[in-house]
XYZ file of C-alpha atoms in Angstrom:
615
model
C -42.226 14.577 6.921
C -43.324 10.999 7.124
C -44.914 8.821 10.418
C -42.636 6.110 10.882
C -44.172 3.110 13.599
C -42.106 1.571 16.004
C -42.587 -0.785 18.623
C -40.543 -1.415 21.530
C -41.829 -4.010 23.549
C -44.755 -6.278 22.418
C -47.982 -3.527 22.817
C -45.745 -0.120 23.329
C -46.385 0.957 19.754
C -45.181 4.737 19.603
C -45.305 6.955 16.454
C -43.024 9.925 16.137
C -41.133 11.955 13.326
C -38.409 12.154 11.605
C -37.117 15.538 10.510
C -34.924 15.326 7.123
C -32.258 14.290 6.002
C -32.478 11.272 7.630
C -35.842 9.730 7.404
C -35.036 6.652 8.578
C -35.345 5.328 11.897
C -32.851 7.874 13.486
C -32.780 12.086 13.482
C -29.105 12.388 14.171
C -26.179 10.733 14.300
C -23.996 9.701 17.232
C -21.579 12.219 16.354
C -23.564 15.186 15.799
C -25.036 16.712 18.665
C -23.890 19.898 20.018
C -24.879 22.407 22.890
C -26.934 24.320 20.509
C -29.087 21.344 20.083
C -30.043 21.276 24.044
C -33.687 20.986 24.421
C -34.500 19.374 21.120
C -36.347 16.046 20.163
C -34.057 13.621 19.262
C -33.613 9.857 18.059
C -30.159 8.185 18.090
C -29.473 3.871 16.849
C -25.821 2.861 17.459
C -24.223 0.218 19.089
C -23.566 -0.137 22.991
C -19.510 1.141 23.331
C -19.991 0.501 27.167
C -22.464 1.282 30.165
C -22.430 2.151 33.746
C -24.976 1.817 36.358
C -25.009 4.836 38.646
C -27.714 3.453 41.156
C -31.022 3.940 39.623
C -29.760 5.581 36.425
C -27.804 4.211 33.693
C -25.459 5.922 31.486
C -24.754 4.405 28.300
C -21.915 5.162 25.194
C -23.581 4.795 21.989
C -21.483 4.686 19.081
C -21.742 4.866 15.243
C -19.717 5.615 12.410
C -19.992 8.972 13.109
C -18.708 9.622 16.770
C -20.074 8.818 20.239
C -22.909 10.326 22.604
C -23.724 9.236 26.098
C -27.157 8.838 26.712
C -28.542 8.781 30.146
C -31.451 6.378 30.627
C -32.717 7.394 34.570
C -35.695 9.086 36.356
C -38.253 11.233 35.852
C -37.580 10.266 31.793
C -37.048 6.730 32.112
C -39.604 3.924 33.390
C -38.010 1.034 36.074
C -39.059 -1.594 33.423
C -36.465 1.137 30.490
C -33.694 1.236 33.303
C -33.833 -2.304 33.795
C -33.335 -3.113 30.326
C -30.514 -0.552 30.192
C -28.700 -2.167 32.725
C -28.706 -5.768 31.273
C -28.004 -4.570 27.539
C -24.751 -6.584 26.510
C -21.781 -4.520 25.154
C -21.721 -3.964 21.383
C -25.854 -4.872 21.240
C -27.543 -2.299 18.674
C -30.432 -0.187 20.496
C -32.798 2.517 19.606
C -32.690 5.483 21.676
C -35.436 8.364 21.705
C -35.268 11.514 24.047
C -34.310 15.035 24.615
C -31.013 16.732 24.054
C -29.648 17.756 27.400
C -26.646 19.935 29.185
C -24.104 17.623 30.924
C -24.153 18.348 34.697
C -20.992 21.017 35.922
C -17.789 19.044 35.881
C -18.976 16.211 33.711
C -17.903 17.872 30.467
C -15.842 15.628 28.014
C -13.807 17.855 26.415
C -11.991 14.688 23.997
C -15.327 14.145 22.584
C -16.967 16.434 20.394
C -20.539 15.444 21.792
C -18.823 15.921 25.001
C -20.758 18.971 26.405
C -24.260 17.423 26.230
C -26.356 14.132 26.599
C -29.701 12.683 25.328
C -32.006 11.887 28.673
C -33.165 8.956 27.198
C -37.266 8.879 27.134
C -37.572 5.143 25.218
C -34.871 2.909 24.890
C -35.635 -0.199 22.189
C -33.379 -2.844 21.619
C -32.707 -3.640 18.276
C -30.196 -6.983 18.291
C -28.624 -8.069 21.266
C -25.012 -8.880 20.974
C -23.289 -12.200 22.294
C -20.002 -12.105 24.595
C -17.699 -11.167 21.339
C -14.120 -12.008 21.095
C -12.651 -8.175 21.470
C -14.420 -5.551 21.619
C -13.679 -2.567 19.070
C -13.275 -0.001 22.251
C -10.803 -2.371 23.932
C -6.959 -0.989 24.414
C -5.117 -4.515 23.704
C -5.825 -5.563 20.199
C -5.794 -9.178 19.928
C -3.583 -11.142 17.044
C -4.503 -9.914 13.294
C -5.630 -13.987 12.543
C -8.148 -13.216 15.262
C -9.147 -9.773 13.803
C -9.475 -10.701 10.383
C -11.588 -13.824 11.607
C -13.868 -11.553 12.915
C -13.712 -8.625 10.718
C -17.169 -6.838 11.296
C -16.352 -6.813 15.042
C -12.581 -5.251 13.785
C -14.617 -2.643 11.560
C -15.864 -1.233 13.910
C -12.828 0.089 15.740
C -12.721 4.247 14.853
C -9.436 3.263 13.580
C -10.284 1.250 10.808
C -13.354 3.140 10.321
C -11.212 6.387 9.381
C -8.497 4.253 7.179
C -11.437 3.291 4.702
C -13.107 6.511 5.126
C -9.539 7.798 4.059
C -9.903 5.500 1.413
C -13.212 6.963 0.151
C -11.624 10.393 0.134
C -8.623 9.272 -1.901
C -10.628 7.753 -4.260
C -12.846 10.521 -4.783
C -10.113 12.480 -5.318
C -8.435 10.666 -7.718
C -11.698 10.360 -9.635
C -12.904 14.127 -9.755
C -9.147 15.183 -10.483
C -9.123 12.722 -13.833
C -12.618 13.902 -14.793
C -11.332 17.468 -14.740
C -8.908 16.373 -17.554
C -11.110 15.383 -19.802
C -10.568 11.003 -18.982
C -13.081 8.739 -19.893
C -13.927 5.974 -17.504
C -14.248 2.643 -19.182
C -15.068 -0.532 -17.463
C -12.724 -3.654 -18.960
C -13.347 -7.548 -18.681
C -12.933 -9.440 -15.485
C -12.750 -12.815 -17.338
C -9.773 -12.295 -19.831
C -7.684 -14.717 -22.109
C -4.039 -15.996 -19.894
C -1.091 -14.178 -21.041
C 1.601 -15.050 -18.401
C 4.060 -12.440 -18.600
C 5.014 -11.877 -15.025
C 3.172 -13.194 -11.803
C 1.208 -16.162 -12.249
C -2.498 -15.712 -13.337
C -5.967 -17.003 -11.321
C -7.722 -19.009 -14.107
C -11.082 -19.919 -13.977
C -12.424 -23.299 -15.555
C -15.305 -22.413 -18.197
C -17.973 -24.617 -18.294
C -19.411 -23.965 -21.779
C -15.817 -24.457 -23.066
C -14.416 -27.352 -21.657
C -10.914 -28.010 -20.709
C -9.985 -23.903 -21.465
C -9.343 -21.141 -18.723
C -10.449 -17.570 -18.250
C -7.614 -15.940 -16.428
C -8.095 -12.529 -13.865
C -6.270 -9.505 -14.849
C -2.807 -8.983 -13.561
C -3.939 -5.233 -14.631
C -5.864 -4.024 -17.870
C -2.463 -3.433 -19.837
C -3.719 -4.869 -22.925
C -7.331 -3.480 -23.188
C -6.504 0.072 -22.170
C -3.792 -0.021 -25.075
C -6.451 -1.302 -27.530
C -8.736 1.481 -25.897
C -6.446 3.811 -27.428
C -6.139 2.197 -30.522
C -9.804 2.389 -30.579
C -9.039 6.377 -30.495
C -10.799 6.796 -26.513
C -7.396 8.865 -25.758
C -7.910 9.054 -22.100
C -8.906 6.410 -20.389
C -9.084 5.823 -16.539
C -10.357 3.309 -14.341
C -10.236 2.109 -11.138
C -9.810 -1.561 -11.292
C -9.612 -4.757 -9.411
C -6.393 -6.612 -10.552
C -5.367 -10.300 -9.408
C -2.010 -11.902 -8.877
C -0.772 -15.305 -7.326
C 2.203 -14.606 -5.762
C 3.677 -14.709 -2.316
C 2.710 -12.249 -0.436
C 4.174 -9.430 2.264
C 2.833 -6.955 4.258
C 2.443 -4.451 1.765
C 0.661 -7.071 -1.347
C -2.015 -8.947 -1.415
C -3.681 -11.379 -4.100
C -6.592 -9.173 -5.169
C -5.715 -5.302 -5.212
C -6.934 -1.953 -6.790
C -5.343 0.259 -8.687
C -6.205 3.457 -10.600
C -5.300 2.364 -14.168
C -4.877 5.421 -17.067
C -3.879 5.553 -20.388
C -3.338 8.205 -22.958
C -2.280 9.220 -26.670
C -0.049 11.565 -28.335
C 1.919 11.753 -25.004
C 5.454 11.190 -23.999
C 6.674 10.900 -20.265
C 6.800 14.215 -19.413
C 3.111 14.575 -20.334
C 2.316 11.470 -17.637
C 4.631 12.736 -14.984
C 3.385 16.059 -14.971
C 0.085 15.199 -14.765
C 0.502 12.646 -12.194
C 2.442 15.418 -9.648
C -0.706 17.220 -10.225
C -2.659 14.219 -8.914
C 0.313 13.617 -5.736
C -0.498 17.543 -5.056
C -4.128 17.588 -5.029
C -4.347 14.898 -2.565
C -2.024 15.866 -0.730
C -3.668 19.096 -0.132
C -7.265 17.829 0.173
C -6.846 14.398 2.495
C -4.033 15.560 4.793
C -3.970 19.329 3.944
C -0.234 19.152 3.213
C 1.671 21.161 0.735
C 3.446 19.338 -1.978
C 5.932 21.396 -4.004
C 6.072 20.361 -7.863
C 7.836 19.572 -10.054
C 8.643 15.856 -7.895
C 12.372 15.320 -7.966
C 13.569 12.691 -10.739
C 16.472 10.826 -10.556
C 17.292 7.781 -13.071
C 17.258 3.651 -12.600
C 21.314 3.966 -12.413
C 21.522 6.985 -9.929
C 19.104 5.630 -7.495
C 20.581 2.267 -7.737
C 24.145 4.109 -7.380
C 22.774 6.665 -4.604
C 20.430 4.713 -2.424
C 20.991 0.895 -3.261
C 17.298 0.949 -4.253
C 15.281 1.623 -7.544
C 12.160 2.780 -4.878
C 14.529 5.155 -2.508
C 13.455 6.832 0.698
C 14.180 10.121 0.530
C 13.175 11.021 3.546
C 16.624 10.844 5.075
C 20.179 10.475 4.011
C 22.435 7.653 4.298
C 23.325 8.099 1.400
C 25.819 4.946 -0.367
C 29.161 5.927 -1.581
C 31.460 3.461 -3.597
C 35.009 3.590 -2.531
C 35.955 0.747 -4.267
C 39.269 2.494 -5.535
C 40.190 3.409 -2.160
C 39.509 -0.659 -1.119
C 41.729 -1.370 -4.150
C 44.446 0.188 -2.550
C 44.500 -1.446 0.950
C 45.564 -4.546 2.240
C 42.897 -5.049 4.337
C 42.211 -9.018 3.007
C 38.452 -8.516 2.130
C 38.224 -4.756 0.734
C 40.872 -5.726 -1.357
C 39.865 -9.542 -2.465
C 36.802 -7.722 -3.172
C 37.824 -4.802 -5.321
C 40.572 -7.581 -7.550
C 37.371 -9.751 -7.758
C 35.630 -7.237 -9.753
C 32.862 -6.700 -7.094
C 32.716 -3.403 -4.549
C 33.153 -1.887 -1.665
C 30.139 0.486 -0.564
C 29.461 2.590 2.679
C 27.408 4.954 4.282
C 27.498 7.431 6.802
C 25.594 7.392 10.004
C 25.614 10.872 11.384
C 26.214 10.751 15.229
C 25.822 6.790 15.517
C 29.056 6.342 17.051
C 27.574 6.672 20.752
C 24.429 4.951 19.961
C 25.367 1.848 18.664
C 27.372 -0.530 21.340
C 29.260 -3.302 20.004
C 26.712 -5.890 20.303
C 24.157 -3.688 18.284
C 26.332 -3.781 15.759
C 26.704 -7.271 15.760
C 23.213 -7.666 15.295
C 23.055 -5.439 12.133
C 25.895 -7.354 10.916
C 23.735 -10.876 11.619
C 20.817 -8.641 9.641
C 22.762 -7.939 6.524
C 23.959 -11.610 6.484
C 20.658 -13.446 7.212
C 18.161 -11.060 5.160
C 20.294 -9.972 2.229
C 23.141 -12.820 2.261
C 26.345 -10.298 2.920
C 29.221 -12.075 3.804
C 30.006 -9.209 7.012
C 29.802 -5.613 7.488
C 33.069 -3.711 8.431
C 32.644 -0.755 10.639
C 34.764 2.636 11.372
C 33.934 5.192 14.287
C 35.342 8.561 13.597
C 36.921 9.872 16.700
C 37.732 13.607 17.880
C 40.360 14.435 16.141
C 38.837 13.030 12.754
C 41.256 9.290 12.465
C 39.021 6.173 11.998
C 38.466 3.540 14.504
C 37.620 -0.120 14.323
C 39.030 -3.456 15.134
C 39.942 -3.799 11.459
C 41.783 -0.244 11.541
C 44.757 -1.450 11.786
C 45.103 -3.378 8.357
C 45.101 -0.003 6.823
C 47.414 2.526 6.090
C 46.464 5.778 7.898
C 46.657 7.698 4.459
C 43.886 5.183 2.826
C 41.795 5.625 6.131
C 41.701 9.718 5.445
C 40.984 8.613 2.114
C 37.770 6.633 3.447
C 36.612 9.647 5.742
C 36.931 12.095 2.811
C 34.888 10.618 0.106
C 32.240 9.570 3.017
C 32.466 12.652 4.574
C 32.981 11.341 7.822
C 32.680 14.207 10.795
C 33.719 13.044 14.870
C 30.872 10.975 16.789
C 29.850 9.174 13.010
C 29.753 5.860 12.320
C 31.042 4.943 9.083
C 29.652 0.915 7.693
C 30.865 -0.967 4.180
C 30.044 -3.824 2.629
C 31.955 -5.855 0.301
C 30.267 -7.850 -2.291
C 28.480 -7.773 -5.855
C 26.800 -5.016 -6.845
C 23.414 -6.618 -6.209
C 24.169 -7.661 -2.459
C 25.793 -3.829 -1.718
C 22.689 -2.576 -3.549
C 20.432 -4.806 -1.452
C 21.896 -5.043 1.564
C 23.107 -1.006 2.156
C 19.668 -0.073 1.159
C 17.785 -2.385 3.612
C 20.303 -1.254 6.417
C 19.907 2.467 6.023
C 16.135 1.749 6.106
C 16.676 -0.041 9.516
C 19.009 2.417 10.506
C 16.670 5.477 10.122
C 13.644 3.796 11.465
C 15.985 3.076 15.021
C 17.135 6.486 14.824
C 14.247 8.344 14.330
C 15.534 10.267 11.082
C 12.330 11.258 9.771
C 8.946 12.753 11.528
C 6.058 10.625 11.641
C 3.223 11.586 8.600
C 6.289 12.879 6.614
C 5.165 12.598 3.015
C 8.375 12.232 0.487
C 7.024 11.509 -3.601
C 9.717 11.505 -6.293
C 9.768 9.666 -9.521
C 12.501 7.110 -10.607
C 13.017 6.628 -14.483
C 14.905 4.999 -17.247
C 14.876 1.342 -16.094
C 17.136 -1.076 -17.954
C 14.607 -2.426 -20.389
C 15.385 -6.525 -19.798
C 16.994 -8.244 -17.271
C 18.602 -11.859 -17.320
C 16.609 -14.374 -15.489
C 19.168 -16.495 -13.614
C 17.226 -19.977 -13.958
C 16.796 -19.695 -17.924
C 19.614 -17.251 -18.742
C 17.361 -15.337 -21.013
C 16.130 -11.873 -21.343
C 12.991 -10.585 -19.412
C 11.202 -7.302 -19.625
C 11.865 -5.290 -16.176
C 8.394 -4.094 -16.844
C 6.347 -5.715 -19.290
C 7.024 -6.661 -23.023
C 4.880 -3.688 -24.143
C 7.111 -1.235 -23.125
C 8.963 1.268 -25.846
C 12.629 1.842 -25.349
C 14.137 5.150 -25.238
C 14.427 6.664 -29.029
C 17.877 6.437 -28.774
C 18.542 2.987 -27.699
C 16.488 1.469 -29.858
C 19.311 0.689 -32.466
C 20.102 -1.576 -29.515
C 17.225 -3.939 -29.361
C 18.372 -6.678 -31.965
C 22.446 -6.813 -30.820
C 22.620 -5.674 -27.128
C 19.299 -5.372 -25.517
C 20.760 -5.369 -22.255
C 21.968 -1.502 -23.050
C 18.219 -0.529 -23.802
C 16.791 2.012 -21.302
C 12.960 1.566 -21.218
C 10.909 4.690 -21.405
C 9.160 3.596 -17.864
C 8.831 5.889 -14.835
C 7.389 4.740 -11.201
C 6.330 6.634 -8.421
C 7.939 6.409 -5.128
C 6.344 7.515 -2.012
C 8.267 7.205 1.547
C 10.312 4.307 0.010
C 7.398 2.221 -1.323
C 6.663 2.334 -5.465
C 3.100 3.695 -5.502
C 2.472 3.653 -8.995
C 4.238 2.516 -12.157
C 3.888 2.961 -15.851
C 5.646 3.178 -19.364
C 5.461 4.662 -22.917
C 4.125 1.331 -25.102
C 5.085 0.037 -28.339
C 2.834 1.446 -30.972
C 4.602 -0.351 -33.402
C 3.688 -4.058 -34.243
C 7.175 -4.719 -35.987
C 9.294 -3.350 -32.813
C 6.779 -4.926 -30.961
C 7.251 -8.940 -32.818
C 10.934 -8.161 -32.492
C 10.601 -7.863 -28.408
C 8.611 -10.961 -28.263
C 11.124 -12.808 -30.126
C 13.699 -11.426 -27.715
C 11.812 -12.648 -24.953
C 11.758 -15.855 -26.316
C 9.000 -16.102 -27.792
C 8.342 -17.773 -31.089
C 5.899 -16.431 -33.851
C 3.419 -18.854 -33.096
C 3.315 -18.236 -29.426
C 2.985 -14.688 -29.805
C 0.422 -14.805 -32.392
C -1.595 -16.902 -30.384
C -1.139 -14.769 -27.183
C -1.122 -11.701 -28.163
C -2.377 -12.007 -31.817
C -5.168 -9.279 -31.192
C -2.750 -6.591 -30.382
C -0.450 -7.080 -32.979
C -3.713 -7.157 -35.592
C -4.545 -3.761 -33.200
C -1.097 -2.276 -33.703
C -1.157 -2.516 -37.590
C -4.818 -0.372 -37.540
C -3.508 2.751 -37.010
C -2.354 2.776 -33.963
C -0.570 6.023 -31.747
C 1.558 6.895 -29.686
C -0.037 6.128 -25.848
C 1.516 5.182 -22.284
C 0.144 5.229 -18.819
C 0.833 4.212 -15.584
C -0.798 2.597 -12.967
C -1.726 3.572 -9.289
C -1.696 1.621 -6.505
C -4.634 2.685 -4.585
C -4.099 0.375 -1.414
C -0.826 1.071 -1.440
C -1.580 5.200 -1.402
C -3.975 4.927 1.679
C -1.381 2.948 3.264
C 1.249 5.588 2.969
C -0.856 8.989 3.368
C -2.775 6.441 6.398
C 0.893 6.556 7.717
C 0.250 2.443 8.354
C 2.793 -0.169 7.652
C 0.561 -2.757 6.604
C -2.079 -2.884 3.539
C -4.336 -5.200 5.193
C -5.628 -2.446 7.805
C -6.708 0.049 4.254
C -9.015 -3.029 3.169
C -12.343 -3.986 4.404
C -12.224 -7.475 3.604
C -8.149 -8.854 3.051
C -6.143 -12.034 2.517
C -3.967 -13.277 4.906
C -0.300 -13.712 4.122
C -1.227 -17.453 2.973
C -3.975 -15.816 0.226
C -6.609 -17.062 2.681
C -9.956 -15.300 3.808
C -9.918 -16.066 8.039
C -13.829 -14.861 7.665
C -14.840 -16.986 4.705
C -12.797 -19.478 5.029
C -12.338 -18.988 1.317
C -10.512 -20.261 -0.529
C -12.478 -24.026 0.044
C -13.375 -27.131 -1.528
C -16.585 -27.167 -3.903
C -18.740 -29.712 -4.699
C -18.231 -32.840 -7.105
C -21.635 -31.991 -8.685
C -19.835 -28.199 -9.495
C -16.542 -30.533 -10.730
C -17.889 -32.545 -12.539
C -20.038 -29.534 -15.121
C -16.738 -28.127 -15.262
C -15.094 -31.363 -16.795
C -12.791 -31.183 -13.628
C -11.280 -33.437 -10.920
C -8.425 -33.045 -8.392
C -5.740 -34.829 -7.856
C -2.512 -34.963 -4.824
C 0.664 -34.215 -6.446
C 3.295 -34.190 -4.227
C 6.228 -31.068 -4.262
C-alpha cells in the first residue's frame, strides 16, 4: 500500500495511507459510505455543495460524481484554526477531507441520501482550489438560461442531472459495443479528412495547406468507406463515429454528432432489422430494465404516411388520420368540397373525450398552430354530442346523412372531438401529424419514460426537388431499389420503392439505413438519374464504381443515432443536455467561443483570404 505526502498548510506535512482501489489522494468516494463503515479511517476530495455553521462546528456537503456525504468539521476532532477555515470555504471550492466514519446523531438521519445514515468527523480539512462567486451553482433549484449554461459548461456538469445523462450515455454505448462484438463485427476506424461528395447536407471543408486551393471535407457519415470495407471482404463492420453536417439546426440536431455506423454482406433487410431489435431489446433491458417485446412492429413509407401523417410516427397513442375525402366530395360544405374537386383531401382525426376540454378559444389557437407552423388554410371542427349527431358552427352546411357518414368512418363516440383539414396531401400529412403530437402532449396520452420502437420501410426511392424539378434520392444515391421495381428505374423512377428501413423511437427516427447498390452499372444509371453526368460521377465517386466492378456483394447497414438514443431512453427533449460539450442552435460553442477568426499568418500558408459578400 503506498505512503502518499500531503501538506495542508505551509509546515503541517501529514503522511497516511491509502487502502486500494483507489490509491490516489482519496479512500472512498462521496457516495460510498455506509453504516457498516462507522468507525473506519477515511479520506474523502469533492467539491463544497453547501455549508452551515452550527456555532463552533461546521457541517459541510461534499459532493462528487458519485453521491454526497456531510462531513462535520467541529470539536474534539477539529482544531479552531480547521473550523475557521471550514467556515470561510466558498461554495463549489474543492477540499481534502481526512477523518473517521461516524453515526449521525438520533433524528438527523437523511433517508433521500444514500450516505444519509452516517458522517465523516472531519480530523484535517485541506483546501485544494478555492472557488470564485460562480454564476449558478449546480445544487441551485432555478436553472438559469441554456446560453448561460452552456457558457459555463463545467459549472453545468456538475449538476447530478447531467452527470447521470452522460453516464447514461456511457452505458448505452457500452452496450451497443459489447452487443456488436458478440456478433462477430469488426471495429474499423475510417478517415476524418475525406474527399467532398455533396449529396445531401452541405459538407465542413477544410483548406489543405500542402495542396493549395483543394478541400478536405468532414464526413456526413462513413457511407462510402464502410461499403468499400465490404468490398474489401471485412463483412461486419461497426463503428462508432463522429459525423459532421452544416445545416440548420433544432433541438434535436446538432453540427457534429455520433452515430453507431454498421455494415454487412450477404444480408437483406430482414437480416438488419432483426438484428437491430436485438440491439433495441438489450438496451432496453440493461439501461432502463424495461421489457421490449420483438419482433418491432413494421409498417411501410405509404401506411405511415396514410395512418399517422408522418414517415417517423408516434405510436405511443392514437389519433390516428382517416381520409374521408369521398364523404367531403359529397357535401356542399364550400371548402370540403372545393377541396375534394381540386384533387387535394380532406383528413381527420379523432380526439377521444376532447369535447369538454377544449373551449372555443383553445381551438382557435390550434387552428392559428396548423396555419402558422404547417401553412393550413383552417381546421374545421365537429363535437359529437349525446345522442351521437355532430356539432359545429359549420354543421349546418351539411346534410345530416353525410355528417353520420363523417362519425362512422372516424368512429366518432359522444364527448369526442372530431378535427379535418383540407388541403394537399403534404399539408394534411404535415399538419394532422404535428397536431396529434400537440394534442397528446396537452392531454397527457402517454406515461412519462414510455418507450415505443417500430420500424418504417419501403421509402419512395427519389423525390422531386421543387427548386430544380429533378429527381433526388430520399436517402442517398447508394441505395438499391426493391427487386421488383427495379424495371422502373430508367422510365418511372418515381414508382421505385427503396429497400431502406429507419428506426423510430417515441416519434423521433433513431437510426436509418438501406440495402446498397452492389452493382456499378445500376449504380452509373442512378447517378445519371440524379443528374449527374459521367464525368461528374467519375470524378466523385470514381473509386466506388472502380470498387463495385472488383467483386463486390451484396451489403447494407444502417446507422444509429447515438445522441439521439440517450435523448429518448434519457426521456429529455433536447440533445444538447446528452452532450458534454454542444453547439448552440447558431453552430456556435458559448464556452470556446469557437467558431472564431484565425490569424493572417495561418491564412496566408493556407493560400486563403476572406472576403464580405453580402446575402
Amino acid at each position: 500500500m503506498p505512503e502518499l505526502l500531503r501538506c495542508g498548510n505551509p509546515g503541517d506535512c501529514i503522511r497516511f495511507h491509502l487502502p486500494p482501489p483507489f490509491q490516489v489522494l482519496r479512500s472512498h468516494t462521496c457516495g460510498e459510505l455506509r453504516k457498516s463503515d462507522v468507525g473506519s479511517p477515511v479520506t474523502l476530495c469533492g467539491w463544497v455543495e453547501n455549508k452551515r455553521d452550527h456555532g463552533g462546528a461546521v457541517f459541510i456537503d461534499l459532493r462528487d460524481r458519485y453521491g454526497l456525504t456531510q462531513v462535520v468539521v467541529g470539536p474534539p476532532e477539529a482544531s479552531d484554526a480547521m473550523i475557521d477555515s471550514a467556515g470561510h470555504v466558498p461554495a463549489e471550492s474543492v477540499v481534502l477531507i481526512r477523518g473517521v466514519v461516524a453515526d449521525r446523531l438520533e433524528g438527523k438521519v437523511n433517508s433521500k441520501l444514500d450516505t444519509g445514515e452516517i458522517e465523516v468527523r472531519s480530523e484535517h480539512f485541506e483546501i485544494l482550489s478555492v472557488s470564485q462567486t460562480p454564476p449558478f451553482t449546480p445544487g441551485q433549484s432555478d436553472l438559469p438560461g441554456e446560453d448561460l449554461r452552456l457558457k459555463y459548461r463545467y459549472l453545468d456538469l456538475r449538476r447530478k442531472e447531467m452527470q447521470q445523462a452522460l453516464i447514461r450515455r456511457s452505458e448505452i454505448i457500452k452496450c451497443m459495443r459489447d452487443y456488436f462484438a458478440e456478433h462477430d463485427f469488426i471495429d474499423v476506424e475510417t478517415p476524418i479528412l475525406g474527399r467532398s461528395t455533396p449529396e445531401g447536407a452541405r459538407d465542413y471543408l477544410v483548406p489543405s495547406r500542402v495542396h493549395p486551393g483543394n478541400f478536405y471535407a468532414l464526413p456526413q457519415s462513413p457511407q462510402l468507406y464502410k461499403q468499400i470495407l465490404m468490398v474489401a471482404g471485412f463483412d461486419r463492420y461497426v463503428q462508432v463515429a463522429k459525423c459532421f453536417r452544416d445545416e440548420d439546426l433544432r433541438a434535436d440536431r446538432q453540427p457534429e454528432f455520433t452515430q453507431l455506423d454498421l455494415e454487412m454482406s450477404f444480408v437483406d433487410a430482414d437480416d438488419i432489422i432483426g438484428l437491430i431489435d436485438g440491439l433495441v431489446a438489450r438496451t432496453a433491458k440493461q439501461v432502463l430494465g424495461k421489457d421490449i417485446t420483438l419482433p418491432l412492429p413494421r409498417m411501410t413509407y405509404e401506411e405511415a404516411m396514410r395512418r399517422f401523417g408522418s414517415d417517423a410516427p408516434d405510436l405511443r397513442f392514437g389519433l390516428e388520420i382517416v381520409d374521408v375525402t369521398p364523404v367531403a366530395a359529397k357535401t356542399e360544405f364550400r371548402v370540403f368540397r372545393g377541396t375534394a374537386d381540386a384533387g387535394n383531401f380532406v383528413r381527420g382525426i379523432r380526439v377521444p373525450g376532447a369535447a369538454t376540454q377544449y373551449s372555443r378559444r383553445q381551438i382557435d389557437e390550434l387552428t392559428s398552430y396548423v396555419q402558422q407552423d404547417f401553412g393550413a388554410k383552417g381546421l374545421a371542427w365537429f363535437r359529437v354530442e349525446d345522442d351521437k349527431t355532430l356539432w359545429s358552427p359549420i354543421a349546418k352546411n351539411f346534410e345530416p346523412e353525410h355528417l353520420e357518414e363523417i362519425r362512422v368512418l372516424l368512429d366518432g363516440e359522444p364527448g369526442d372531438l372530431l378535427m379535418f383539414l383540407a388541403d394537399t396531401w403534404e399539408v394534411t400529412c404535415k399538419g394532422l401529424s404535428g397536431l396529434r403530437k400537440r394534442l397528446a402532449v396537452e392531454m397527457k396520452l402517454f406515461q412519462p419514460g414510455e418507450l415505443n420502437c417500430s420500424w418504417v420501410t419501403e421509402f419512395p426511392m427519389f423525390e422531386k426537388d421543387e427548386e430544380s424539378g429533378r429527381h433526388v434520392a430520399m436517402h442517398h444515391p447508394f441505395t438499391a431499389p426493391l427487386a421488383e421495381d427495379l424495371p422502373n428505374l430508367k422510365d418511372s423512377p418515381e414508382k421505385c420503392r427503396a429497400q431502406a428501413y429507419d428506426l423510430v423511437i417515441n416519434g423521433s427516427e433513431a437510426g436509418g439505413g438501406t440495402i446498397r447498390i452492389h452493382d456499378s452499372e445500376v449504380q452509373s444509371q442512378v447517378f445519371e438519374l440524379l443528374g449527374m453526368d459521367e464525368e461528374t460521377a467519375q470524378d466523385r465517386f470514381g473509386f466506388l464504381l472502380d470498387a463495385l466492378r472488383f467483386g463486390a456483394p451484396p451489403h447494407g447497414g444502417i446507422a444509429l443515432g447515438v445522441d439521439r438514443w440517450v435523448m429518448l431512453f434519457a426521456g429529455l427533449e433536447n440533445i444538447r443536455e446528452v452532450i458534454a460539450f454542444p453547439k448552440t442552435q447558431k453552430a456556435s460553442d458559448m464556452m470556446t467561443q469557437a467558431p472564431g477568426e484565425v490569424d493572417a499568418d495561418q491564412l496566408n500558408e493556407l493560400q486563403l483570404r476572406t472576403v464580405s459578400v453580402k446575402t
